[in-house]
Amino acid sequence: MLQNIRDNSQGIIAKIIVSLIVVIFAAAGVESLLGNSGSNAAAEINGEELSVIELEQAIRVQQRRLLESMGENADPSLLNDELIKQSALEQLIQQKLLLQAALDQGISASPATIDQLILNMPQFQQDGKFSPQLYENVLRSNGYSMGYFKELLRNDVIIRQLSSGIAGSDFVTQQELAYAASIVGQKRSFDYLTLSIAEKLAAVSVSDEELNAYYQDNIERFQREPKLKLAYIELKQSDFAQPVDEEAIKAAYELEMADFSGSEERKASHILLEITDQRNEAETKALALELKAKIDAGEDFASLAEQHSEDTGSAFVGGDLGYSSGDAFPEAFDEVLFAAEQGVVSEPVVTEAGVHLILVTDIKTVEQPSYEDRRLAIKQRLELEQAEATFVSRVENLRDLVFNSADLKGPAKELDLTVQQSDWLGRSDSAGVLSQAKVMKAAFSDEVLKDGNNSAVLELAADHYIVVRVLEHKPAEPKPFAEVSEQISQNLKKTKAAELLKGEAEQLLAKLNSGESSFASLQDNERYSVKSEQEVSRVTAKAPRELSAAIFAMAKPKSGDAATYASHSLRNGDVAIAGLSQVVEGKLSDLSEGEQQAIEAQLYRANSTQSLEAYQQSIRDSADITMK
Amino acid sequence: MSTDYQSDEEQIEAIKKWWKENGKSTVTGIALALAAVFGWQGWQKQQQETNYAASAAYQNLLNVVAKDQAPLNDEQIASANYLADILKNDYSATAYAQFAALYKAQLAVKAGKLTDAEAELRWVLSQSPVEEVKAQAHLRLAKVLLASEKYDLALAELAQPASAYKPLYTELKGDIYLAQGDVSAARDAYLQAKTLATATANASANNLLELKIQQLKVAEGV
């Protein structure tokens, strides 16, 4: 055949064949002939590939956000990579499905629209005008090509248009509003009494047989954790410090003071609300304003931060972020922080992280420190700086030596370092540097624990390294009976007392339900102290909070019936018995205009969210998704 | 190839002969194919232009209605309705027209004009929308009918839920039964809605449904 082609290369047939080959090349590219364009897709969604690169980018974005939310003490090793990958993939799939559904329905955005959008983006404006230079720089520094950036924007516009049409267009009818108000604004009247567990605890006892039986039956719960004795070599940069002379310290001080302007530091707390696909900037701001109104009305900033702030790192500490001297936070944030009055919560502030409510909790004026004040710190800094080169080379030496050595003594001797020894250590002990997660992980790893090797040289901080080796190992074992018998005794007593208490509560409830007894008659019994609450709302009940939540979950009394009764175990072990005597339904007209609007806004949010979720579920149900 | 041993002249002869027999139909076929391709491209291009224009008009509508949480003033309501009407009239074949009608229904509900809202939602349903939009329109129509106290009509709208919408449809049925005074049917519907919702992986917690269920709890031990 080939011979034929060569022979007939002037012939018509050959020309046709050659032109056919040319056409195939032009249409499909050389790859079609090479055949094995190795798949680099993470998933395939309705025939469209989701590339590994896209997934990796999404994972990086998520990691960055998580680390930012962890604050200063962020430790990347705490992130669960598999979870992050799953959630990034899930998010990408959702986005892709929405985009596909939108495109299928003809949702689109013209190139002109996208260009207009770019022209108006504040990120690309200089002196109030679009700057092509700035545009190019911002894109390049974020690693986007113009084409890719435009495509992302276009997809974003398209998905927003779809989700607004599906979810934003939702509404709340007056009937829904009135119904919700009847529940939310409801008031309830009730009597209650508390049966104390303390009394029962005093009355019960536990025999030695019972203790022993419990110990034997639950032996796996009384395990002592495995313990190790470690040998280790620590390398600290400060150990290599060289003396510095006074002149150098003075010069460094002068240099420091040249930069110093008598400034102030402000301590900030914040509540962060993130802007998400389900909640645009305006809605998020509105939500922030609701919170601000509450705070202005006297509610505690810290506890609202704990409940609502989506900055999980600071939410635990009432929103506290520590001090800034004007450059610790994003510009918009610091600007407000330094303009605000102490103790007055700010208007919502928008940064890349979302919408913040900011509170100045302390103001420190920093004066220029004297030479004496700074001398020691500067001396230490200079000494450390001088030590750096030696330190770095020592760490490298140590790495090489411990890797090739069957113990730590040799390397220590060679580098003139000391091998130290620890006491018995478990994972839950706290023994300084050795208890750092990184060190414990290495010590309990197979290579170190089982194979008896030196660990790698671990970096604890830029100026602090350690290498460990296991000397002795005590595996997990049951704690001796004597050590735990007191704890078992407590537990068993609690269980018995709770049993007794439950019995009494049940008897009492039965009597109340049958009508044999009533709160009115119980009031005369000295044993019980009956309390009453009249027409309390969900938020104003004076009874313990956990009880009032339970009261509002009780069955309503039928009209004509005296009351419904229920018992509730409280967290401290006590049992409360409550009789619900009256329910007054809430009325929309009884609520203030602000409250009405808040309920309506909340219902609208819930409705829209449900609409979008049902939509996503529906397109997902009919989608063809393959994970690769 | 059976023509391996033919000379070029013989080959040309054969092709000439073939052309005489099939030439006309080949030319017509190619012409038709080209016409179809260009026609299809032209139609697509026009379709895209229409979509672009509708998209821009819709974006204008969003800029009015979705700007912020504050209630719209009369002027904003008028221009929102005006923009939505343009979409409904000039781009009625697009999904944008249906979205515009959904927003008109929202505006009507806010203004307390339930009949108008009903008309808009029925218009959406008349446009043979995709399954999800249809399901959404039925749901909202049922809400409007419930608010208008047309309970049987409202229930009729909920007769055929698309599977992903079952929890929402069932909860709304509960609302309607309750409005009709049928407490036990309402309780059953709410409990069923809860079960359906828990079976859905990605649904966020529905606190209000939880409260509705609490309200209808039956006293124990009586």
mmCIF file of C-alpha atoms in Angstrom, chain A residues 67 331 371 402 405 486 541:
data_model
loop_
_atom_site.group_PDB
_atom_site.id
_atom_site.type_symbol
_atom_site.label_atom_id
_atom_site.label_comp_id
_atom_site.label_asym_id
_atom_site.label_seq_id
_atom_site.Cartn_x
_atom_site.Cartn_y
_atom_site.Cartn_z
ATOM 1 C CA LEU A 67 -6.002 29.029 57.882
ATOM 2 C CA GLU A 331 -7.110 48.516 55.347
ATOM 3 C CA TYR A 371 17.318 53.043 75.390
ATOM 4 C CA VAL A 402 21.199 11.332 62.831
ATOM 5 C CA SER A 405 23.514 6.888 63.070
ATOM 6 C CA GLU A 486 -13.529 6.245 93.407
ATOM 7 C CA ALA A 541 -38.787 33.174 80.717
#
